């Protein structure tokens, strides 16, 4: 039997996708279905004096116009309950939903939404994070202290979550360092941009509602609907058809309750499909802007002795899952290095802009872009090669992190060596080209997760899982793990997923956690089935179970291949007697010990469980006359533990690297002083195309983690975009001799830095 | 005001009455129930809606349905024949060129147009030809490899 790593993986949902017959949410229609459209806020910050819906309601074809008055009085939010489904009294960003229309066509719904009269009293707009935290700044939420919040969140006025990491004595260490480098970096807001925009359809049957939604997190969407509409969770069923990518943009609970409320009010199914521009400004999951100030002390031999950091992250107008970002960003401000004295202070500032939320490796690419450029500046300050500086300080087994976590065997140093070797670091290059290097790290997220495995009477199997497939192939690869336990072939199993009424709870396609947690759950479920098969085989083969193995689709007495019974026979037998059914919720692996007594605002990120390590080396050409950069080649080396599905893992690295290149060079929202995004469309928010994307070579370093997922695997989906922007920044600085301090490093900014003028 | 027209899609004729402003994409997805072509943007930038009109790849979101009257339209649903996957479809699966799959219909159409005009393209030619099709998942490497593997000239 092929082991997991040898199995050529063809995704089970692939045929449905390549034939164009597979349905995504917006492809579904229901009999009698209505179309929803939102009326968004007309100001980024204003008090609502009145809303007049009469004209909209009078438009032929309009079934319902809904506002805050039509839904229960509920505030929600995963860490801080600062949101409502519809604007109540005050609007705080341009994408805030003031009203929703259900009508017979999308066009009529749109026309009606425009006919709603809203009278506003404009309020001062806070669009800059530093201004938001300044004394006397207008409050984005005047009633912030009255909101319920998780007890661990440290809040004050416009600072929605503050976190610090302190270790040793930074002042003393900086004073005794041979060189001290101090820099400031600013990252602009960017976006997940899955190619499928959000869509949701709701239909009621009695007092139960089914919502088909393009969500990455069906169980979280289910609780969101239940909480905000005040109905039992068991009355809400979320089904996710094929999901057209997410990258975090479709995490959290978004609009499922709005369509459910409209469907209930109209006794009709209701569908909502977003346009691309709504996708940019409305959902609470954009990648946050950051201001990053770093100060590092180093000795002449390259030993890092101190790091001070001050970070301000942009929360936007409401707190989605961003309150844990400051602590996470603070960990990235230290980076995968041994630094004995650390003091990092990170805040999350409310502004009147689109709310932030987890987007692929939240906080990391931006913070890492600053830290990795800073590392090159530190190397320059003592005249050391930047790779050598990293080599001398990168984390190794037995090292302690800034939160005193003692590290297990890790492959960080190996990723550095493999990446520089793959790209040929040090080779002669034309004068307009250079190689830049960046290192990063990322935690795995252990948690509960549920699955069932059953064998059918014909010997085929079905995996019923709570996990959510967002495109990565993580769910599609679960049969590899189950098949291995049962001595069967992956293609013997079908998968039922993405239906909250069927599978056990799962955190969804977030935190690179599917294989890590649900992999464990399906293995546990398969082991139950395995025990049941062995029990049946004992009777059939008249042997004890210790002597029986499951291989090549049969139960076989070890050492006597002729004494065997096909699993199909056992399954058929079980059908008339004891069914072959297994369940698993695979308890999360233990968490490594930390001593985070020097931290405030602890929201779990002081522990980097089963951390992955990454080094990217990039060769970049810079046109000094135009500032245009082209990434010519990328070498990516990843320690993400044992690789269970090579094609899937490579696909994650390749996609993540290209996303990182986009973030580095092009992707950023321009926000006006009025708090509005100026480029909420793909015409001026450009993604990388196939013609832009460079060849990528990959080296995986297997460092199995004792705290890891199945077989010592670690999270794989998010890390690939982490160090790419920093590596590119370093290459640009080497060609031009000037550092670009703002992300994205657009041609204008590169040119301005190279020519010593303000961009 | 609506106009009578006949759309010829994947070899089947559909007599229709259409408003002049309707895009080919909304008619394919709405009236004809062919939801393979996707809508991914507002400004003809993503290529998810791509179909062939007389062999030429067009973004059907920016193409009026009436303009297609009397022309031969191929959507992704028209690529597989008699239950057999088209070589491009098989290659996309073999090479791991499909992740979320939302860009895949447009990619396949774009690639098909390329291979009809150039059965033996270089990797650069493939990457250039697919330049109007955005993919956020794959980084394009495995997609480019799939197109090269499916090129009729590749094995010649
Ligand atoms: S939908 Fe994006 S190009 Fe047509
Ligand atoms: S596979 Fe998801 S956008 Fe291409």
mmCIF file of N, CA, C and O in Angstrom, chain B residues 52-125:
data_model
loop_
_atom_site.group_PDB
_atom_site.id
_atom_site.type_symbol
_atom_site.label_atom_id
_atom_site.label_comp_id
_atom_site.label_asym_id
_atom_site.label_seq_id
_atom_site.Cartn_x
_atom_site.Cartn_y
_atom_site.Cartn_z
ATOM 1 N N UNK B 52 -15.684 31.058 -25.437
ATOM 2 C CA UNK B 52 -15.219 31.242 -26.809
ATOM 3 C C UNK B 52 -16.388 31.706 -27.663
ATOM 4 O O UNK B 52 -17.472 31.132 -27.605
ATOM 5 N N UNK B 53 -16.176 32.760 -28.445
ATOM 6 C CA UNK B 53 -17.153 33.186 -29.443
ATOM 7 C C UNK B 53 -16.452 33.056 -30.792
ATOM 8 O O UNK B 53 -15.436 33.723 -31.022
ATOM 9 N N UNK B 54 -16.945 32.154 -31.622
ATOM 10 C CA UNK B 54 -16.261 31.820 -32.873
ATOM 11 C C UNK B 54 -14.773 31.545 -32.634
ATOM 12 O O UNK B 54 -13.899 32.035 -33.365
ATOM 13 N N UNK B 55 -14.479 30.826 -31.566
ATOM 14 C CA UNK B 55 -13.102 30.410 -31.291
ATOM 15 C C UNK B 55 -12.258 31.449 -30.583
ATOM 16 O O UNK B 55 -11.115 31.173 -30.205
ATOM 17 N N UNK B 56 -12.795 32.651 -30.411
ATOM 18 C CA UNK B 56 -12.018 33.727 -29.791
ATOM 19 C C UNK B 56 -12.436 33.849 -28.325
ATOM 20 O O UNK B 56 -13.629 33.862 -28.027
ATOM 21 N N UNK B 57 -11.472 33.957 -27.401
ATOM 22 C CA UNK B 57 -11.867 34.082 -25.989
ATOM 23 C C UNK B 57 -12.388 35.484 -25.697
ATOM 24 O O UNK B 57 -11.746 36.469 -26.055
ATOM 25 N N UNK B 58 -13.570 35.570 -25.094
ATOM 26 C CA UNK B 58 -14.093 36.897 -24.712
ATOM 27 C C UNK B 58 -14.578 36.822 -23.267
ATOM 28 O O UNK B 58 -15.002 35.772 -22.790
ATOM 29 N N UNK B 59 -14.496 37.965 -22.590
ATOM 30 C CA UNK B 59 -15.084 38.070 -21.259
ATOM 31 C C UNK B 59 -16.584 38.277 -21.447
ATOM 32 O O UNK B 59 -17.026 39.348 -21.874
ATOM 33 N N UNK B 60 -17.361 37.256 -21.140
ATOM 34 C CA UNK B 60 -18.788 37.320 -21.459
ATOM 35 C C UNK B 60 -19.536 38.335 -20.605
ATOM 36 O O UNK B 60 -20.661 38.702 -20.919
ATOM 37 N N UNK B 61 -18.891 38.826 -19.514
ATOM 38 C CA UNK B 61 -19.525 39.866 -18.705
ATOM 39 C C UNK B 61 -19.539 41.193 -19.441
ATOM 40 O O UNK B 61 -20.288 42.103 -19.098
ATOM 41 N N UNK B 62 -18.676 41.334 -20.443
ATOM 42 C CA UNK B 62 -18.542 42.610 -21.149
ATOM 43 C C UNK B 62 -18.884 42.439 -22.615
ATOM 44 O O UNK B 62 -18.360 43.145 -23.465
ATOM 45 N N UNK B 63 -19.714 41.473 -22.917
ATOM 46 C CA UNK B 63 -20.074 41.155 -24.289
ATOM 47 C C UNK B 63 -21.597 41.055 -24.321
ATOM 48 O O UNK B 63 -22.192 40.328 -23.524
ATOM 49 N N UNK B 64 -22.223 41.808 -25.199
ATOM 50 C CA UNK B 64 -23.682 41.791 -25.239
ATOM 51 C C UNK B 64 -24.179 40.479 -25.842
ATOM 52 O O UNK B 64 -23.634 39.997 -26.827
ATOM 53 N N UNK B 65 -25.208 39.934 -25.231
ATOM 54 C CA UNK B 65 -25.734 38.654 -25.707
ATOM 55 C C UNK B 65 -26.153 38.755 -27.173
ATOM 56 O O UNK B 65 -25.911 37.840 -27.961
ATOM 57 N N UNK B 66 -26.757 39.909 -27.549
ATOM 58 C CA UNK B 66 -27.243 40.034 -28.935
ATOM 59 C C UNK B 66 -26.102 40.023 -29.952
ATOM 60 O O UNK B 66 -26.279 39.606 -31.092
ATOM 61 N N UNK B 67 -24.910 40.477 -29.511
ATOM 62 C CA UNK B 67 -23.745 40.449 -30.409
ATOM 63 C C UNK B 67 -23.374 39.028 -30.788
ATOM 64 O O UNK B 67 -22.699 38.800 -31.776
ATOM 65 N N UNK B 68 -23.768 38.087 -29.947
ATOM 66 C CA UNK B 68 -23.380 36.689 -30.175
ATOM 67 C C UNK B 68 -24.379 35.972 -31.075
ATOM 68 O O UNK B 68 -24.188 34.798 -31.395
ATOM 69 N N UNK B 69 -25.429 36.673 -31.465
ATOM 70 C CA UNK B 69 -26.461 36.080 -32.328
ATOM 71 C C UNK B 69 -25.796 35.476 -33.574
ATOM 72 O O UNK B 69 -25.024 36.145 -34.250
ATOM 73 N N UNK B 70 -26.091 34.209 -33.830
ATOM 74 C CA UNK B 70 -25.567 33.562 -35.023
ATOM 75 C C UNK B 70 -24.123 33.120 -34.920
ATOM 76 O O UNK B 70 -23.572 32.565 -35.865
ATOM 77 N N UNK B 71 -23.470 33.382 -33.792
ATOM 78 C CA UNK B 71 -22.074 32.935 -33.644
ATOM 79 C C UNK B 71 -22.027 31.654 -32.825
ATOM 80 O O UNK B 71 -22.960 31.318 -32.111
ATOM 81 N N UNK B 72 -20.876 31.002 -32.926
ATOM 82 C CA UNK B 72 -20.663 29.730 -32.240
ATOM 83 C C UNK B 72 -20.068 30.012 -30.850
ATOM 84 O O UNK B 72 -18.973 30.537 -30.749
ATOM 85 N N UNK B 73 -20.809 29.671 -29.809
ATOM 86 C CA UNK B 73 -20.311 29.936 -28.458
ATOM 87 C C UNK B 73 -19.921 28.615 -27.790
ATOM 88 O O UNK B 73 -20.673 27.638 -27.854
ATOM 89 N N UNK B 74 -18.734 28.610 -27.183
ATOM 90 C CA UNK B 74 -18.338 27.435 -26.399
ATOM 91 C C UNK B 74 -18.088 27.876 -24.967
ATOM 92 O O UNK B 74 -17.315 28.797 -24.718
ATOM 93 N N UNK B 75 -18.758 27.219 -24.031
ATOM 94 C CA UNK B 75 -18.492 27.467 -22.609
ATOM 95 C C UNK B 75 -17.733 26.262 -22.065
ATOM 96 O O UNK B 75 -17.581 25.248 -22.751
ATOM 97 N N UNK B 76 -17.299 26.357 -20.818
ATOM 98 C CA UNK B 76 -16.529 25.259 -20.229
ATOM 99 C C UNK B 76 -17.331 23.954 -20.261
ATOM 100 O O UNK B 76 -16.764 22.872 -20.414
ATOM 101 N N UNK B 77 -18.647 24.065 -20.182
ATOM 102 C CA UNK B 77 -19.481 22.849 -20.198
ATOM 103 C C UNK B 77 -19.375 22.129 -21.541
ATOM 104 O O UNK B 77 -19.729 20.956 -21.644
ATOM 105 N N UNK B 78 -18.910 22.852 -22.569
ATOM 106 C CA UNK B 78 -18.824 22.250 -23.897
ATOM 107 C C UNK B 78 -17.480 21.598 -24.182
ATOM 108 O O UNK B 78 -17.266 21.090 -25.288
ATOM 109 N N UNK B 79 -16.563 21.594 -23.218
ATOM 110 C CA UNK B 79 -15.226 21.047 -23.501
ATOM 111 C C UNK B 79 -15.198 19.516 -23.458
ATOM 112 O O UNK B 79 -14.635 18.875 -24.334
ATOM 113 N N UNK B 80 -15.790 18.924 -22.430
ATOM 114 C CA UNK B 80 -15.789 17.462 -22.326
ATOM 115 C C UNK B 80 -16.752 16.909 -23.358
ATOM 116 O O UNK B 80 -17.822 17.470 -23.569
ATOM 117 N N UNK B 81 -16.339 15.809 -23.999
ATOM 118 C CA UNK B 81 -17.201 15.239 -25.047
ATOM 119 C C UNK B 81 -17.503 13.780 -24.711
ATOM 120 O O UNK B 81 -16.581 13.015 -24.427
ATOM 121 N N UNK B 82 -18.778 13.419 -24.761
ATOM 122 C CA UNK B 82 -19.185 12.028 -24.545
ATOM 123 C C UNK B 82 -18.678 11.447 -23.229
ATOM 124 O O UNK B 82 -18.208 10.310 -23.180
ATOM 125 N N UNK B 83 -18.703 12.275 -22.183
ATOM 126 C CA UNK B 83 -18.282 11.772 -20.877
ATOM 127 C C UNK B 83 -16.770 11.721 -20.701
ATOM 128 O O UNK B 83 -16.275 11.379 -19.636
ATOM 129 N N UNK B 84 -16.014 12.034 -21.746
ATOM 130 C CA UNK B 84 -14.547 12.047 -21.653
ATOM 131 C C UNK B 84 -14.067 13.452 -21.368
ATOM 132 O O UNK B 84 -14.467 14.400 -22.070
ATOM 133 N N UNK B 85 -13.211 13.586 -20.392
ATOM 134 C CA UNK B 85 -12.648 14.907 -20.141
ATOM 135 C C UNK B 85 -11.805 15.350 -21.324
ATOM 136 O O UNK B 85 -11.153 14.542 -21.980
ATOM 137 N N UNK B 86 -11.838 16.630 -21.601
ATOM 138 C CA UNK B 86 -10.951 17.244 -22.588
ATOM 139 C C UNK B 86 -9.518 17.127 -22.050
ATOM 140 O O UNK B 86 -9.317 17.169 -20.837
ATOM 141 N N UNK B 87 -8.517 16.971 -22.932
ATOM 142 C CA UNK B 87 -7.134 16.820 -22.434
ATOM 143 C C UNK B 87 -6.713 17.935 -21.478
ATOM 144 O O UNK B 87 -5.971 17.679 -20.516
ATOM 145 N N UNK B 88 -7.200 19.152 -21.711
ATOM 146 C CA UNK B 88 -6.843 20.236 -20.786
ATOM 147 C C UNK B 88 -7.440 19.990 -19.400
ATOM 148 O O UNK B 88 -6.794 20.225 -18.381
ATOM 149 N N UNK B 89 -8.678 19.533 -19.373
ATOM 150 C CA UNK B 89 -9.328 19.270 -18.079
ATOM 151 C C UNK B 89 -8.577 18.176 -17.328
ATOM 152 O O UNK B 89 -8.318 18.298 -16.125
ATOM 153 N N UNK B 90 -8.205 17.118 -18.055
ATOM 154 C CA UNK B 90 -7.479 16.013 -17.411
ATOM 155 C C UNK B 90 -6.132 16.506 -16.906
ATOM 156 O O UNK B 90 -5.698 16.161 -15.797
ATOM 157 N N UNK B 91 -5.459 17.341 -17.707
ATOM 158 C CA UNK B 91 -4.136 17.828 -17.310
ATOM 159 C C UNK B 91 -4.228 18.749 -16.090
ATOM 160 O O UNK B 91 -3.375 18.704 -15.207
ATOM 161 N N UNK B 92 -5.266 19.577 -16.034
ATOM 162 C CA UNK B 92 -5.436 20.443 -14.855
ATOM 163 C C UNK B 92 -5.555 19.590 -13.586
ATOM 164 O O UNK B 92 -5.011 19.936 -12.542
ATOM 165 N N UNK B 93 -6.270 18.478 -13.676
ATOM 166 C CA UNK B 93 -6.411 17.613 -12.496
ATOM 167 C C UNK B 93 -5.103 16.892 -12.177
ATOM 168 O O UNK B 93 -4.671 16.842 -11.032
ATOM 169 N N UNK B 94 -4.453 16.360 -13.217
ATOM 170 C CA UNK B 94 -3.205 15.619 -13.021
ATOM 171 C C UNK B 94 -2.114 16.473 -12.400
ATOM 172 O O UNK B 94 -1.344 16.020 -11.560
ATOM 173 N N UNK B 95 -2.025 17.704 -12.867
ATOM 174 C CA UNK B 95 -0.916 18.564 -12.437
ATOM 175 C C UNK B 95 -1.235 19.333 -11.158
ATOM 176 O O UNK B 95 -0.393 20.068 -10.661
ATOM 177 N N UNK B 96 -2.443 19.227 -10.659
ATOM 178 C CA UNK B 96 -2.802 19.989 -9.457
ATOM 179 C C UNK B 96 -3.075 21.449 -9.770
ATOM 180 O O UNK B 96 -2.852 22.326 -8.928
ATOM 181 N N UNK B 97 -3.582 21.713 -10.965
ATOM 182 C CA UNK B 97 -3.847 23.101 -11.366
ATOM 183 C C UNK B 97 -5.186 23.637 -10.891
ATOM 184 O O UNK B 97 -5.549 24.763 -11.234
ATOM 185 N N UNK B 98 -5.927 22.812 -10.143
ATOM 186 C CA UNK B 98 -7.231 23.249 -9.639
ATOM 187 C C UNK B 98 -7.180 23.302 -8.114
ATOM 188 O O UNK B 98 -6.822 22.320 -7.468
ATOM 189 N N UNK B 99 -7.496 24.453 -7.551
ATOM 190 C CA UNK B 99 -7.701 24.491 -6.102
ATOM 191 C C UNK B 99 -9.169 24.814 -5.849
ATOM 192 O O UNK B 99 -10.007 23.931 -5.896
ATOM 193 N N UNK B 100 -9.503 26.088 -5.630
ATOM 194 C CA UNK B 100 -10.924 26.377 -5.377
ATOM 195 C C UNK B 100 -11.751 26.168 -6.638
ATOM 196 O O UNK B 100 -12.943 25.920 -6.572
ATOM 197 N N UNK B 101 -11.117 26.293 -7.798
ATOM 198 C CA UNK B 101 -11.806 26.003 -9.048
ATOM 199 C C UNK B 101 -12.612 27.157 -9.619
ATOM 200 O O UNK B 101 -13.218 27.017 -10.682
ATOM 201 N N UNK B 102 -12.628 28.290 -8.955
ATOM 202 C CA UNK B 102 -13.488 29.382 -9.439
ATOM 203 C C UNK B 102 -12.919 30.007 -10.710
ATOM 204 O O UNK B 102 -13.667 30.433 -11.584
ATOM 205 N N UNK B 103 -11.603 30.020 -10.828
ATOM 206 C CA UNK B 103 -10.986 30.569 -12.045
ATOM 207 C C UNK B 103 -10.915 29.526 -13.146
ATOM 208 O O UNK B 103 -10.615 29.850 -14.286
ATOM 209 N N UNK B 104 -11.107 28.254 -12.772
ATOM 210 C CA UNK B 104 -10.800 27.152 -13.682
ATOM 211 C C UNK B 104 -11.570 27.210 -15.011
ATOM 212 O O UNK B 104 -10.959 27.032 -16.073
ATOM 213 N N UNK B 105 -12.883 27.468 -15.006
ATOM 214 C CA UNK B 105 -13.585 27.521 -16.292
ATOM 215 C C UNK B 105 -12.971 28.549 -17.259
ATOM 216 O O UNK B 105 -12.737 28.234 -18.430
ATOM 217 N N UNK B 106 -12.665 29.714 -16.746
ATOM 218 C CA UNK B 106 -12.066 30.752 -17.590
ATOM 219 C C UNK B 106 -10.670 30.371 -18.048
ATOM 220 O O UNK B 106 -10.287 30.606 -19.197
ATOM 221 N N UNK B 107 -9.905 29.774 -17.140
ATOM 222 C CA UNK B 107 -8.547 29.333 -17.481
ATOM 223 C C UNK B 107 -8.584 28.301 -18.609
ATOM 224 O O UNK B 107 -7.794 28.364 -19.553
ATOM 225 N N UNK B 108 -9.506 27.341 -18.477
ATOM 226 C CA UNK B 108 -9.588 26.270 -19.477
ATOM 227 C C UNK B 108 -9.952 26.852 -20.840
ATOM 228 O O UNK B 108 -9.394 26.467 -21.869
ATOM 229 N N UNK B 109 -10.884 27.805 -20.835
ATOM 230 C CA UNK B 109 -11.311 28.411 -22.095
ATOM 231 C C UNK B 109 -10.155 29.196 -22.723
ATOM 232 O O UNK B 109 -9.881 29.092 -23.927
ATOM 233 N N UNK B 110 -9.454 29.931 -21.898
ATOM 234 C CA UNK B 110 -8.321 30.711 -22.369
ATOM 235 C C UNK B 110 -7.243 29.795 -22.953
ATOM 236 O O UNK B 110 -6.675 30.060 -24.016
ATOM 237 N N UNK B 111 -6.990 28.704 -22.233
ATOM 238 C CA UNK B 111 -5.969 27.754 -22.672
ATOM 239 C C UNK B 111 -6.393 27.063 -23.967
ATOM 240 O O UNK B 111 -5.582 26.839 -24.872
ATOM 241 N N UNK B 112 -7.671 26.740 -24.062
ATOM 242 C CA UNK B 112 -8.190 26.092 -25.278
ATOM 243 C C UNK B 112 -8.017 27.019 -26.480
ATOM 244 O O UNK B 112 -7.586 26.586 -27.554
ATOM 245 N N UNK B 113 -8.295 28.298 -26.280
ATOM 246 C CA UNK B 113 -8.127 29.257 -27.375
ATOM 247 C C UNK B 113 -6.667 29.308 -27.799
ATOM 248 O O UNK B 113 -6.350 29.332 -28.990
ATOM 249 N N UNK B 114 -5.772 29.299 -26.826
ATOM 250 C CA UNK B 114 -4.337 29.327 -27.139
ATOM 251 C C UNK B 114 -3.931 28.092 -27.936
ATOM 252 O O UNK B 114 -3.280 28.201 -28.983
ATOM 253 N N UNK B 115 -4.328 26.911 -27.440
ATOM 254 C CA UNK B 115 -3.859 25.681 -28.076
ATOM 255 C C UNK B 115 -4.465 25.498 -29.469
ATOM 256 O O UNK B 115 -3.851 24.868 -30.329
ATOM 257 N N UNK B 116 -5.649 26.072 -29.691
ATOM 258 C CA UNK B 116 -6.207 26.000 -31.051
ATOM 259 C C UNK B 116 -5.361 26.836 -32.010
ATOM 260 O O UNK B 116 -5.211 26.488 -33.171
ATOM 261 N N UNK B 117 -4.801 27.941 -31.499
ATOM 262 C CA UNK B 117 -4.027 28.786 -32.417
ATOM 263 C C UNK B 117 -2.557 28.414 -32.396
ATOM 264 O O UNK B 117 -1.854 28.595 -33.384
ATOM 265 N N UNK B 118 -2.107 27.817 -31.321
ATOM 266 C CA UNK B 118 -0.692 27.461 -31.202
ATOM 267 C C UNK B 118 -0.573 26.144 -30.438
ATOM 268 O O UNK B 118 -0.541 26.119 -29.220
ATOM 269 N N UNK B 119 -0.495 25.037 -31.185
ATOM 270 C CA UNK B 119 -0.519 23.725 -30.525
ATOM 271 C C UNK B 119 0.756 23.399 -29.759
ATOM 272 O O UNK B 119 0.793 22.406 -29.049
ATOM 273 N N UNK B 120 1.776 24.225 -29.894
ATOM 274 C CA UNK B 120 3.031 23.901 -29.218
ATOM 275 C C UNK B 120 3.635 25.153 -28.579
ATOM 276 O O UNK B 120 4.712 25.588 -28.944
ATOM 277 N N UNK B 121 2.956 25.736 -27.612
ATOM 278 C CA UNK B 121 3.431 27.002 -27.050
ATOM 279 C C UNK B 121 4.587 26.811 -26.067
ATOM 280 O O UNK B 121 4.738 25.745 -25.483
ATOM 281 N N UNK B 122 5.371 27.841 -25.907
ATOM 282 C CA UNK B 122 6.405 27.841 -24.858
ATOM 283 C C UNK B 122 5.735 28.233 -23.545
ATOM 284 O O UNK B 122 4.600 28.729 -23.534
ATOM 285 N N UNK B 123 6.458 28.055 -22.428
ATOM 286 C CA UNK B 123 5.875 28.428 -21.137
ATOM 287 C C UNK B 123 5.546 29.932 -21.115
ATOM 288 O O UNK B 123 4.503 30.336 -20.607
ATOM 289 N N UNK B 124 6.435 30.744 -21.690
ATOM 290 C CA UNK B 124 6.163 32.188 -21.715
ATOM 291 C C UNK B 124 4.896 32.499 -22.504
ATOM 292 O O UNK B 124 4.109 33.357 -22.117
ATOM 293 N N UNK B 125 4.721 31.801 -23.616
ATOM 294 C CA UNK B 125 3.507 32.028 -24.414
ATOM 295 C C UNK B 125 2.259 31.620 -23.634
ATOM 296 O O UNK B 125 1.225 32.284 -23.703
#
